[in-house]
Coordinates of C-alpha atoms in Angstrom, one line a residue:
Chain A
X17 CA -7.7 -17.6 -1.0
X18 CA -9.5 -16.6 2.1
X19 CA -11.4 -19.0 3.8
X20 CA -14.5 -17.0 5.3
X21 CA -17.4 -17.2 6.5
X22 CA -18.9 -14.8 4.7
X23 CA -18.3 -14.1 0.8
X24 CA -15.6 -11.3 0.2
X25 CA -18.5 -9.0 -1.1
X26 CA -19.8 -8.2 2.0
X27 CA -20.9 -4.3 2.6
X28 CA -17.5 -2.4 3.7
X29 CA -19.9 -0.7 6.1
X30 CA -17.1 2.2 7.1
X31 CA -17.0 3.4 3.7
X32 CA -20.3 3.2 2.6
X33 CA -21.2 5.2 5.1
X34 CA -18.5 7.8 4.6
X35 CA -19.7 7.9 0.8
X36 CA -23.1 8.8 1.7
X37 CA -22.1 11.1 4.0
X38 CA -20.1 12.9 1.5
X39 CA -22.6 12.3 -1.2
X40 CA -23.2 16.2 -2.1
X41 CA -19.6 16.5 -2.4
X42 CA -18.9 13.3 -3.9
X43 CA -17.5 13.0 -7.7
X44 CA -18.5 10.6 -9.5
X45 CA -16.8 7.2 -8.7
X46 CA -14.5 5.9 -11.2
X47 CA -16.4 2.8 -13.3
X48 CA -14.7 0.1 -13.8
X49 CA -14.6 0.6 -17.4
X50 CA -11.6 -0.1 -18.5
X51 CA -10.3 -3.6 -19.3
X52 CA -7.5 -3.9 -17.3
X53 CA -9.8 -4.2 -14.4
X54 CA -11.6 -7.5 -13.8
X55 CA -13.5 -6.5 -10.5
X56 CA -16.0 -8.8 -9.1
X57 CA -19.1 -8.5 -10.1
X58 CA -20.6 -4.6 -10.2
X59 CA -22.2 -3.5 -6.6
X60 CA -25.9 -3.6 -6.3
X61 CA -27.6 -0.4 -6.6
X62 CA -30.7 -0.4 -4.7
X63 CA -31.3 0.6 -1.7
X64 CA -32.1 -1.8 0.9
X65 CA -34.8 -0.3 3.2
X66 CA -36.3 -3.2 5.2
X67 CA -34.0 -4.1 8.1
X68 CA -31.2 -6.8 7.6
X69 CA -29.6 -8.9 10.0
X70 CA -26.0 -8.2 11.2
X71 CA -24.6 -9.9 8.8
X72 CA -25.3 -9.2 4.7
X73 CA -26.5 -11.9 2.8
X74 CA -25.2 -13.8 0.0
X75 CA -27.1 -11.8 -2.7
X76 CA -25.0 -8.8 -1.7
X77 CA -27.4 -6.6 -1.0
X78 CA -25.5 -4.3 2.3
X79 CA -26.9 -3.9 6.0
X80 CA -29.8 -1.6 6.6
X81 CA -27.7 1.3 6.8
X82 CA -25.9 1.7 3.2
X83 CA -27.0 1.8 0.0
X84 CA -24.6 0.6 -1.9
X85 CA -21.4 -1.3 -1.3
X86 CA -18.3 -1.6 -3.1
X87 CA -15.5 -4.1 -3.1
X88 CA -12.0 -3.9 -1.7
X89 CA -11.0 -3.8 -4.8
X90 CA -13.1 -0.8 -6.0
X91 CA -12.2 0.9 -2.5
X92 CA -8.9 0.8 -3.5
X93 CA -9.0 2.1 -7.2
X94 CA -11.1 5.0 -5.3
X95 CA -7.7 5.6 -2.5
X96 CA -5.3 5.6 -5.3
X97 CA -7.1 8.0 -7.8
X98 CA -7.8 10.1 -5.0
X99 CA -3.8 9.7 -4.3
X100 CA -2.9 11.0 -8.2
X101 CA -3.5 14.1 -6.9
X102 CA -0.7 14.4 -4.3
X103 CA 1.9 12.6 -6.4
X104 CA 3.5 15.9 -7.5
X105 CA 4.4 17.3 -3.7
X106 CA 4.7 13.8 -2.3
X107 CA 6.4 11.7 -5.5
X108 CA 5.1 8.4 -5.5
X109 CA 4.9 7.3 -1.9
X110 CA 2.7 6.3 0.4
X111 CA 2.2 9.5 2.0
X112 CA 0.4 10.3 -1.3
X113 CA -1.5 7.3 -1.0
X114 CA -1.8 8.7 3.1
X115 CA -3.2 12.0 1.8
X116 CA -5.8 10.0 -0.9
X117 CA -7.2 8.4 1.6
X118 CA -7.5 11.3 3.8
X119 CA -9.8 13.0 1.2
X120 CA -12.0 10.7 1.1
X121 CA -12.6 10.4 4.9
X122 CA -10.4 7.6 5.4
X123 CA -7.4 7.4 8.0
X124 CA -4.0 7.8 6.9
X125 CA -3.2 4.2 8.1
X126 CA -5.2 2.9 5.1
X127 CA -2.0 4.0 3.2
X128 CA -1.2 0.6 4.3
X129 CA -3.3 -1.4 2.3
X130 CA -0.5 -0.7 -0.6
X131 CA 2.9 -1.6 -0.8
X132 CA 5.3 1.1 0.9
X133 CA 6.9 1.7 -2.3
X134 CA 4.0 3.3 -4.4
X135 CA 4.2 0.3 -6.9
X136 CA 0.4 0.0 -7.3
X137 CA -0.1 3.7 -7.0
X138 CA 2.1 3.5 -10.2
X139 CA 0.1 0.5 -12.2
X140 CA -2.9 2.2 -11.4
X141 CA -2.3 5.3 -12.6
X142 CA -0.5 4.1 -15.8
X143 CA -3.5 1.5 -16.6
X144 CA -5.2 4.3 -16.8
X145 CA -3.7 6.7 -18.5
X146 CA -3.3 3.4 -21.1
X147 CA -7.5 3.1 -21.0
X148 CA -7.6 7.2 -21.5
X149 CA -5.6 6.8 -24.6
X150 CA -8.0 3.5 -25.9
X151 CA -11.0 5.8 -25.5
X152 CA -9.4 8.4 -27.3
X153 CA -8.8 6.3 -30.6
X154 CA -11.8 4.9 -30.4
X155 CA -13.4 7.8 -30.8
X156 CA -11.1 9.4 -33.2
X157 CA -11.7 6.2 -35.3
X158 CA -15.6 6.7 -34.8
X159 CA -15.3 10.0 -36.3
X160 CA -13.4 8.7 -39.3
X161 CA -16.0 6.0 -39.6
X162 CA -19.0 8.5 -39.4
X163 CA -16.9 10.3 -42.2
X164 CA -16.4 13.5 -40.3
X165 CA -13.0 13.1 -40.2
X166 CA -9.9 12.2 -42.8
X167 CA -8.1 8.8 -42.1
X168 CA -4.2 9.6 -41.1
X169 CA -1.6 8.2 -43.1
X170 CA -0.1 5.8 -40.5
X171 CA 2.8 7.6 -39.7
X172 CA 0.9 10.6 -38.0
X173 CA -1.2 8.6 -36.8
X174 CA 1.3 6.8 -34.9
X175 CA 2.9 10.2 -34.1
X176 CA -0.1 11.6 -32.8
X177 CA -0.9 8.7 -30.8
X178 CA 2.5 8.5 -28.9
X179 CA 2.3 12.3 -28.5
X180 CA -1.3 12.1 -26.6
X181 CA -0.1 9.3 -24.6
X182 CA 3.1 10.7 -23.0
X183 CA 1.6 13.9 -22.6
X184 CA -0.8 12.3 -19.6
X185 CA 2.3 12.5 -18.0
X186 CA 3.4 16.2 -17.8
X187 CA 1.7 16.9 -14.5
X188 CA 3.9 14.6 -13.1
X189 CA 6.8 14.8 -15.3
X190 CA 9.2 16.0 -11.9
X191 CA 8.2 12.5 -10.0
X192 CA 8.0 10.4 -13.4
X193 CA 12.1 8.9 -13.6
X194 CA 11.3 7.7 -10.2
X195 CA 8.1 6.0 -11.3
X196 CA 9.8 4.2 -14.2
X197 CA 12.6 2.8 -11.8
X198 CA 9.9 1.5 -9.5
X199 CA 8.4 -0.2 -12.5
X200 CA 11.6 -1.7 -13.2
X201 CA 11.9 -3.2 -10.4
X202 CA 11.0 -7.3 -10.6
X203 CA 8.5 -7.5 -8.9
X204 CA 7.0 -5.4 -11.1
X205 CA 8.1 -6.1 -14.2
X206 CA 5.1 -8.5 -15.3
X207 CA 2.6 -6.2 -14.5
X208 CA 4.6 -3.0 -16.4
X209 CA 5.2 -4.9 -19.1
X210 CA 2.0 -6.4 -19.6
X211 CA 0.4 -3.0 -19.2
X212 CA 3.3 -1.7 -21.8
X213 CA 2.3 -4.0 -24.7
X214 CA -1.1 -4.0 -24.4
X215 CA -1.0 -0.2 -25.1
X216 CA 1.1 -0.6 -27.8
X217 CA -0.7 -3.7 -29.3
X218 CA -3.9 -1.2 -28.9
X219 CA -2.2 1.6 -30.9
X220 CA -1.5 -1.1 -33.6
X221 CA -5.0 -1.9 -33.4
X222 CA -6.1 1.2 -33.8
X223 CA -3.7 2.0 -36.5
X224 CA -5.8 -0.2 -38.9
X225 CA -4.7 -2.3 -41.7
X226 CA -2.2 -0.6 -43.5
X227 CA 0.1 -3.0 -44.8
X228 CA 3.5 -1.8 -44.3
X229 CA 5.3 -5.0 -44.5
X230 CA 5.9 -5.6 -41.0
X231 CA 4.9 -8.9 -39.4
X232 CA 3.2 -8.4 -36.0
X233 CA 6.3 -9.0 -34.0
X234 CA 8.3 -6.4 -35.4
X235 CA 5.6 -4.0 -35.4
X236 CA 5.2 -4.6 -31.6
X237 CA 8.9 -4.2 -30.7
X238 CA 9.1 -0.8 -33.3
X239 CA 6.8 1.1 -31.8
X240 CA 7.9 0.0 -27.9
X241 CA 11.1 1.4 -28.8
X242 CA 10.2 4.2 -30.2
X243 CA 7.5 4.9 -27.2
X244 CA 10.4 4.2 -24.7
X245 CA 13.0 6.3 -26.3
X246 CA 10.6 8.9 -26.8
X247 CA 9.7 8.4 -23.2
X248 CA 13.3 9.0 -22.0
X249 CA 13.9 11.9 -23.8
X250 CA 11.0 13.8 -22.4
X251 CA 12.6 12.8 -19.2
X252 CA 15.2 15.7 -19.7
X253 CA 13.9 18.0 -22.7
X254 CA 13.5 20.8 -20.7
X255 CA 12.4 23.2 -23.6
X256 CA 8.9 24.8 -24.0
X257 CA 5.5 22.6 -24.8
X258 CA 8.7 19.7 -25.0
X259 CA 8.8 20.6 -28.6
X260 CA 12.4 18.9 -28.8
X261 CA 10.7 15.8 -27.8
X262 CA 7.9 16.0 -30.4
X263 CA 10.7 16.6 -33.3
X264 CA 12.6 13.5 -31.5
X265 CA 9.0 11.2 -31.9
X266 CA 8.5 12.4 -35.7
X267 CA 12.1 11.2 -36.5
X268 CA 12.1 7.8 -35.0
X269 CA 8.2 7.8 -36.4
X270 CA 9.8 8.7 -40.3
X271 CA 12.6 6.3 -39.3
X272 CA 10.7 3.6 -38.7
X273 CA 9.0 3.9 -42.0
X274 CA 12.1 4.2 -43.9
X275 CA 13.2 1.1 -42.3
X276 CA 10.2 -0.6 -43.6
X277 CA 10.6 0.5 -47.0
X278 CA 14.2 -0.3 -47.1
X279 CA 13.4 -3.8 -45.7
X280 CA 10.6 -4.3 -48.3
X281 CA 13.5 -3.0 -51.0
X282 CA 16.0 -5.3 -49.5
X283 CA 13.5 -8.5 -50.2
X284 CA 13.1 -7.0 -53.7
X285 CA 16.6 -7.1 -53.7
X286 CA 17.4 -10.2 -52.4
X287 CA 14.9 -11.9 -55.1
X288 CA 16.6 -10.2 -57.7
X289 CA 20.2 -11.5 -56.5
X290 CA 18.8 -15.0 -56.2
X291 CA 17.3 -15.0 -60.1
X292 CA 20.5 -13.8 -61.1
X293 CA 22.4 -16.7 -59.0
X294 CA 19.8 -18.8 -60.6
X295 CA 21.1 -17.4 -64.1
X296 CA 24.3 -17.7 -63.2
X297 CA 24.4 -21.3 -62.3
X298 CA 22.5 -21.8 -65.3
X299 CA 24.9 -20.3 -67.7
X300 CA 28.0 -22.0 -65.9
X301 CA 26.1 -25.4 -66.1
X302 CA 25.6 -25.2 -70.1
Chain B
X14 CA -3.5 -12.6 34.7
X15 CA -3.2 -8.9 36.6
X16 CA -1.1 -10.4 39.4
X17 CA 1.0 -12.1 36.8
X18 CA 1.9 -9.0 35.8
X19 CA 2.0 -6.7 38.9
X20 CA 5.0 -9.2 40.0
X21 CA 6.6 -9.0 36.2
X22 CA 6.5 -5.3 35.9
X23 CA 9.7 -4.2 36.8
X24 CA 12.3 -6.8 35.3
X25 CA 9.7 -7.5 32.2
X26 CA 12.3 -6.0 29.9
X27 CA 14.9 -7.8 31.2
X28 CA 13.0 -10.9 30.9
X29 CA 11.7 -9.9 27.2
X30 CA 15.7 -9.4 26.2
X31 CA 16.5 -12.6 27.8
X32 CA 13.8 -14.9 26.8
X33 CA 14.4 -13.8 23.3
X34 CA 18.0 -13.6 23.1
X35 CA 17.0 -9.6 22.7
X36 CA 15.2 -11.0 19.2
X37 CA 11.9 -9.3 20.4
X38 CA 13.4 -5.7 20.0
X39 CA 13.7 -6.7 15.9
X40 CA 9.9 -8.4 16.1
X41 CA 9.0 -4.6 17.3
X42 CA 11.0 -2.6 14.8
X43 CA 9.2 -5.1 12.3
X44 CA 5.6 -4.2 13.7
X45 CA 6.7 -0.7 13.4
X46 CA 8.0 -0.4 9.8
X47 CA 5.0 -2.3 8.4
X48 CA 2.8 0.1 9.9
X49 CA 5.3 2.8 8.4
X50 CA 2.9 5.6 9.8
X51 CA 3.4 9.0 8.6
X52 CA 3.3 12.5 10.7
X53 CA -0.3 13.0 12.2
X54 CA -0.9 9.4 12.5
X55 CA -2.4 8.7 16.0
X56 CA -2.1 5.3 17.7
X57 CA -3.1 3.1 20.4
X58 CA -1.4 0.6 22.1
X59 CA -3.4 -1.6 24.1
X60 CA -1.3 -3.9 26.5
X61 CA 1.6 -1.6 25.9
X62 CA 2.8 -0.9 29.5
X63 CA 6.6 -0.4 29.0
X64 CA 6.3 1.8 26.3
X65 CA 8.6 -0.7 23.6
X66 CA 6.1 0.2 20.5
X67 CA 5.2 4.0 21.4
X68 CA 9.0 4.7 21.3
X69 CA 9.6 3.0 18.4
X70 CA 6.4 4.4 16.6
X71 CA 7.7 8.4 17.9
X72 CA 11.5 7.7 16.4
X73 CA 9.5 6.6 13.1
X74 CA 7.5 8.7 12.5
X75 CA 10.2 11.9 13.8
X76 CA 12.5 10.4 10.7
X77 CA 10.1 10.7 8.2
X78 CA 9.0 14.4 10.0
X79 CA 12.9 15.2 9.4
X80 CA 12.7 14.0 5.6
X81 CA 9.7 16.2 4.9
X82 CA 11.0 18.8 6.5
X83 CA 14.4 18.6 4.5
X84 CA 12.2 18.8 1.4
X85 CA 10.1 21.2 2.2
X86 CA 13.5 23.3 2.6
X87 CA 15.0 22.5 -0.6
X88 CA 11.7 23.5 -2.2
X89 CA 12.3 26.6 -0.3
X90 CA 15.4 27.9 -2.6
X91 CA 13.8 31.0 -3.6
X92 CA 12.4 32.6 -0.8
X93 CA 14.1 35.1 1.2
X94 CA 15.4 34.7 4.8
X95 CA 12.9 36.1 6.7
X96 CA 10.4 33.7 4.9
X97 CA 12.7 31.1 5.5
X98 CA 13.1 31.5 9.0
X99 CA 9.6 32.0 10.0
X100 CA 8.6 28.5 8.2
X101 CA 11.4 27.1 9.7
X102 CA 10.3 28.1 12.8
X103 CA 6.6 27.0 13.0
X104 CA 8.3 23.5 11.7
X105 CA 10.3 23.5 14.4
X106 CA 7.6 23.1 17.1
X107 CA 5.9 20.2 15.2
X108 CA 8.6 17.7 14.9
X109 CA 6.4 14.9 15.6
X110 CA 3.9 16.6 12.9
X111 CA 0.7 16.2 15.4
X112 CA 1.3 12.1 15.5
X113 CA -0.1 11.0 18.8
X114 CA 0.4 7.3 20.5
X115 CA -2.0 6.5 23.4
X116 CA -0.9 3.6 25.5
X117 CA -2.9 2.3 27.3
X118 CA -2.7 -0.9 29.9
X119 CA -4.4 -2.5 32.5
X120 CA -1.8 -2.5 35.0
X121 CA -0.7 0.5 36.7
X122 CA 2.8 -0.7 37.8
X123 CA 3.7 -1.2 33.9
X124 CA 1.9 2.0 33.4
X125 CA 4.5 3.5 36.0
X126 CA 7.4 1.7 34.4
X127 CA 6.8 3.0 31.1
X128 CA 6.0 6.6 32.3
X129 CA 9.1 6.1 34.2
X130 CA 11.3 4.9 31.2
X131 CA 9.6 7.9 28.8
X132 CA 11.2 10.2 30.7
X133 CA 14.6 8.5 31.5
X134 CA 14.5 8.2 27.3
X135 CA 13.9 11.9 27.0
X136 CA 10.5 11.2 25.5
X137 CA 8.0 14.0 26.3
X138 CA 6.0 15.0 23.9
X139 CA 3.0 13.0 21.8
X140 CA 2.6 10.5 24.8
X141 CA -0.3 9.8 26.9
X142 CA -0.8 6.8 29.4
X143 CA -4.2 5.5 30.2
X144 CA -5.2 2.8 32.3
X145 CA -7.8 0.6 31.0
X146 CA -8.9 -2.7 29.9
X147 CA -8.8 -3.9 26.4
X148 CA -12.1 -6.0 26.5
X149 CA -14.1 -2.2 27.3
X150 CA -11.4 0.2 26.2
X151 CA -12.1 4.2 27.5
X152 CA -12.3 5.4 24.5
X153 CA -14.9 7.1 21.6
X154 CA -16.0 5.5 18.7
X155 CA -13.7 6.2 15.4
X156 CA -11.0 7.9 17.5
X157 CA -7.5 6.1 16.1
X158 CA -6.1 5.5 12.9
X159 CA -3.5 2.4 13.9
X160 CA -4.3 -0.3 17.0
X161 CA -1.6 -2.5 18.1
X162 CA -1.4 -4.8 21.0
X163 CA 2.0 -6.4 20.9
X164 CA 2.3 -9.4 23.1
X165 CA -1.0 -8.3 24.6
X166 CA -3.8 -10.1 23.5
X167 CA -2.7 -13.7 24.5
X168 CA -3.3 -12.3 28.0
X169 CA -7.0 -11.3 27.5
X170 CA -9.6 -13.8 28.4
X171 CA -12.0 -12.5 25.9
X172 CA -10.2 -12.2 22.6
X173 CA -13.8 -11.4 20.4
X174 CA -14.7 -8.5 22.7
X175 CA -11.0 -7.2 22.4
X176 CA -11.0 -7.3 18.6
X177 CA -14.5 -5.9 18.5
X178 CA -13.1 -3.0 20.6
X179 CA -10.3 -2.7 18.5
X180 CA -12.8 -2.4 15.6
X181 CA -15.0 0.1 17.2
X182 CA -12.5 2.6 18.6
X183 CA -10.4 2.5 15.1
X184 CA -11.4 5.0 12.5
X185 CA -12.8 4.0 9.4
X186 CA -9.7 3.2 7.0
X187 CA -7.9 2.2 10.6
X188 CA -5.4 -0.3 10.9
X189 CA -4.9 -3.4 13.2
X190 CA -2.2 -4.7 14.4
X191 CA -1.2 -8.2 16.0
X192 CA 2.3 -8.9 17.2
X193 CA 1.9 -12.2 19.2
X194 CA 3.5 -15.5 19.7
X195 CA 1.9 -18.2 17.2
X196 CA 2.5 -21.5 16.1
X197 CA 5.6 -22.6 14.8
X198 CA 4.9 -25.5 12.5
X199 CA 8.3 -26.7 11.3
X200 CA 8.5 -30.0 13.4
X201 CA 11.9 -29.8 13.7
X202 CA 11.9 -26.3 15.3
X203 CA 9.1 -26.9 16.9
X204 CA 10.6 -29.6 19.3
X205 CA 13.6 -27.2 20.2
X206 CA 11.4 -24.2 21.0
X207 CA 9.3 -26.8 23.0
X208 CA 12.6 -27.4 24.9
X209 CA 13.6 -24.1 25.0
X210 CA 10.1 -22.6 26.1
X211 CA 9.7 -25.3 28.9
X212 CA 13.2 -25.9 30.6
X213 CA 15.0 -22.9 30.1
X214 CA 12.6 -20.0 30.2
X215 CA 11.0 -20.7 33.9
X216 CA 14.6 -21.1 34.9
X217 CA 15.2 -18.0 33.5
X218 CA 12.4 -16.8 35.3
X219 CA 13.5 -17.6 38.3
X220 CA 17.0 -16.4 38.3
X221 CA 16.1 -13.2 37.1
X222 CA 13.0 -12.4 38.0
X223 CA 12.7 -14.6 41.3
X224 CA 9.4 -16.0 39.9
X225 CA 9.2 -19.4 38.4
X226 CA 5.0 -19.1 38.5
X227 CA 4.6 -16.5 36.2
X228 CA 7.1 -17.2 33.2
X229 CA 5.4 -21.0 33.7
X230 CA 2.1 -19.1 33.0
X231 CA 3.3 -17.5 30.0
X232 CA 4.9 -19.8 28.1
X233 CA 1.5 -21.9 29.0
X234 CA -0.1 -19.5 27.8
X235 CA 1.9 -19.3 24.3
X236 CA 0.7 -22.7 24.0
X237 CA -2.7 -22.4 24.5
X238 CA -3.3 -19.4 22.0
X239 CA -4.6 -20.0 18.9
X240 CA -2.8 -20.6 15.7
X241 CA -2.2 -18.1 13.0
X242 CA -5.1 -19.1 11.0
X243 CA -7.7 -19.3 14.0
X244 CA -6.7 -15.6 15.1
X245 CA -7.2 -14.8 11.2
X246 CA -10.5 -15.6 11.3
X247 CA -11.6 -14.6 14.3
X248 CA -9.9 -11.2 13.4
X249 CA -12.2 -11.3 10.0
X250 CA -15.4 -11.9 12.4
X251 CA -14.5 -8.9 14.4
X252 CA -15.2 -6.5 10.9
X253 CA -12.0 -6.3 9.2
X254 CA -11.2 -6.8 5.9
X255 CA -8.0 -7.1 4.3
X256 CA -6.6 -9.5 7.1
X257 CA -3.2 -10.9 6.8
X258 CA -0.5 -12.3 8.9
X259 CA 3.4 -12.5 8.6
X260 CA 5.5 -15.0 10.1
X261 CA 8.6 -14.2 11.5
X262 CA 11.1 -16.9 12.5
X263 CA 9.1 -19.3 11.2
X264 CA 6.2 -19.2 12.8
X265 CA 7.0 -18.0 16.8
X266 CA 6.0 -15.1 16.3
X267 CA 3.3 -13.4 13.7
X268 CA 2.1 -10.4 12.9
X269 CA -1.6 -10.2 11.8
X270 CA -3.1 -7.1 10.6
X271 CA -6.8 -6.0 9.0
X272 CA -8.3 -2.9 8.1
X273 CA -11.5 -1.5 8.8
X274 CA -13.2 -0.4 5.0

């Protein structure tokens, strides 16, 4: 908690400028559409022609010279996407985070608004891989909404979902085992798990209702150990388009639903030995 | 404050090692591996005179040169000698991959000194000593991309216009960088650094230095400068954003830093 003068939106006046300076060669700036992101509240858009005074005011609204203004917090999602792009030569180091901010007109020591270790470079870019996927089912489940497409039988679904998911991460398959042990690490193990089980909870989400006897725990820790496993073993598959790993998913995917069957069998089961219990106490009672 | 230091020049290391008990050679390596600049960084340091951060700053950032470089080779598996030995080559002449520090001091004599000790260290390349003042620094607009002033800015009379220098001549995306005696605020340490501070460093002073005046000045000075949250602030009125301070040794010493966004 800072304790400020001025409110923490106030116009970051370097960057703004740089941004309009760019603004020809500027891509479109990430929104913070996804919902792992609570950002304060959305930069105003207008801009401010009558002169301000030094300092912005309350409403947000930036100095006479920008247009818009951002947060720190949008700043930063801006260095670290820009970073992605460098992960494969640098791994996932602040030199990648360095050369991010370089391309977006920034100097190299604004690496230093992150944690030496690339952590954050790491939760960001996994958050959004994790938003990429939600998008995708959503609009696959559109489409089976709207009727224009079949609904999968939940096994390919879950197969397919998995399979789009860990294939965000082929670009930077080389640099990935060290991401994972940087995620591991304690200090970052609420946020990476957090992020982990949301995904999941989302695939279940998307997966619909279809009753397969699981209760909502098991359902959870099923398909985070067949994501992880999966995970692992693209790690090392080394042969074309990964197919090995794709054969590995669909047999912990057919796995999983034989375990559920069984289990619902074994209940049946275990009813069936209790009546006869039941019986035989009966009969020994008469 | 100039004359303070004209007469300090020549034994300030010595004092600085024996003040601290040699301590303040960790509080730099600290300063420098939080900044953990990479190749093609360029920095000022402003109140720098003997050099302590640029040399520390050059052997940082000529480790993490080496590491790329290593890298780059064992990329290079495939390629044949010649190709080899001609990137090799061009590699060779940029070990300090284009990093620059600037340091930069009012006083000539620790300008001298730290010229003087550059080349006794076999430093030569990437340095450049310039004599100027902190509250109008010679420099353009949007010229560096890290600012420290370690153990410097106690000694200006106008911190606001030094911080509002610091702003201007830093890039945008620049970082500050603060390394300065603060307030300790465990009581209990407090009263022996009190002790300490008062009765043994003049005396100290005096032996070694043959100048009980000036060490009386600083460690005055110490306790005249403001606490860890003041500087915050005022650092956060200067521009920056992102400011932040770390204690180290509970609170002698802290290093403050902001960013200009």
């Amino acid at each position: 908690v800072r304790c400020q003068q001025y409110p923490p939106l106030r116009a970051l006046q370097a960057s703004a400028a740089l941004r309009r300076a760019s603004d020809e060669h500027k891509k479109e700036p990430l929104t913070s559409s996804s919902q792992q992101h609570f950002d304060s509240p959305p930069a105003g858009h207008q801009p401010e022609q009558k002169p301000q005074g030094p300092h912005p005011s309350y409403t947000g609204q930036g100095g006479q010279e920008s247009e818009d203004y951002e947060s720190e917090e949008q700043l930063q999602h801006r260095i670290l996407t820009a970073a992605l792009e460098f992960v494969p030569e640098h791994g996932w180091t602040a030199e990648a985070i360095a050369e991010g901010a370089k391309t977006l007109g920034l100097s190299v020591a604004a690496a230093g608004l992150f944690h030496s270790d690339g952590s954050e470079l790491i939760l960001h870019f996994v958050s959004e891989c994790n938003t990429k996927l939600s998008e995708l089912l959503k609009k696959e489940q559109k489409l089976v909404q709207l009727g224009e497409a079949e609904k999968k039988p939940i096994d390919e679904f879950l197969r397919d979902a998995v399979e789009a998911r860990l294939k965000m991460l082929i670009p930077y398959i080389e640099k990935w085992p060290q991401a994972l042990s940087v995620l591991l690490l304690p200090r970052n193990i609420p946020s990476s798990l957090n992020l982990l089980t949301s995904m999941i909870d989302d695939i279940w989400h998307y997966a619909g209702d279809q009753s397969t006897d699981f209760n909502w725990y098991t359902r959870r820790a099923v398909l985070t150990g067949i994501y992880n496993t999966t995970e692992l073993v693209m790690m090392q598959d080394s042969s074309p388009g990964f197919e090995d790993t794709w054969r590995f998913l669909e047999n912990r995917v057919a796995d999983a639903m034989t375990m559920s069957n069984t289990a619902s069998q074994v209940q049946s089961t275990g009813e069936a030995v209790v009546q006869g219990l039941m019986g035989a106490a009966v009969t020994v009672s008469n | 404050v100039y004359q303070v230091f004209e007469t300090v020049a020549k034994k300030y290391d010595v004092m600085n090692d024996s003040m601290t008990l040699g301590i303040h050679r960790v509080w730099k390596d600290i300063l420098v591996h939080k900044m953990n600049p990479c190749p093609g960084t360029l920095l000022l340091d402003v109140a720098g005179g003997t050099g302590d951060i640029a040399f520390r700053f050059i052997n940082y950032v000529r480790s993490v040169r080496q590491r790329q470089l290593q890298r780059k080779l064992k990329h290079h598996q495939n390629l044949s000698w010649q190709e080899i030995f001609e990137s090799y080559q061009k590699d060779q002449f940029n070990s300090l991959g284009d990093s620059q520090v600037v340091v930069c001091d009012i006083n000539r004599e620790m300008l001298k000194v730290g010229k003087q000790k550059a080349q006794h260290l076999g430093y030569s390349e990437g340095l450049s000593w310039v004599l100027g003042n902190a509250e109008e620094l010679p420099f353009d607009d949007d010229k560096f991309d890290v600012y420290t002033i370690a153990f410097g800015i106690r000694n200006v009379t106008r911190i606001d216009l030094a911080l509002q220098e610091a702003y201007r001549v830093l890039k945008p995306g620049g970082r500050f960088l603060c390394l300065e005696f603060s307030h300790v605020s465990n009581p209990l340490l407090s009263r022996l650094y009190d002790l300490y501070s008062f009765q043994v460093i003049p005396v100290l002073g005096e032996v070694i230095a043959g100048d009980w005046k000036s060490y009386q000045y600083l460690v005055e000075s110490i306790r005249q400068f403001p606490p860890q949250e003041e500087l915050k602030a005022m650092i956060e009125d200067a521009g920056f954003f992102k400011v932040d301070y770390e204690n180290l040794n509970f609170g002698i010493v802290a290093i403050h830093s902001g960013f200009k966004l």
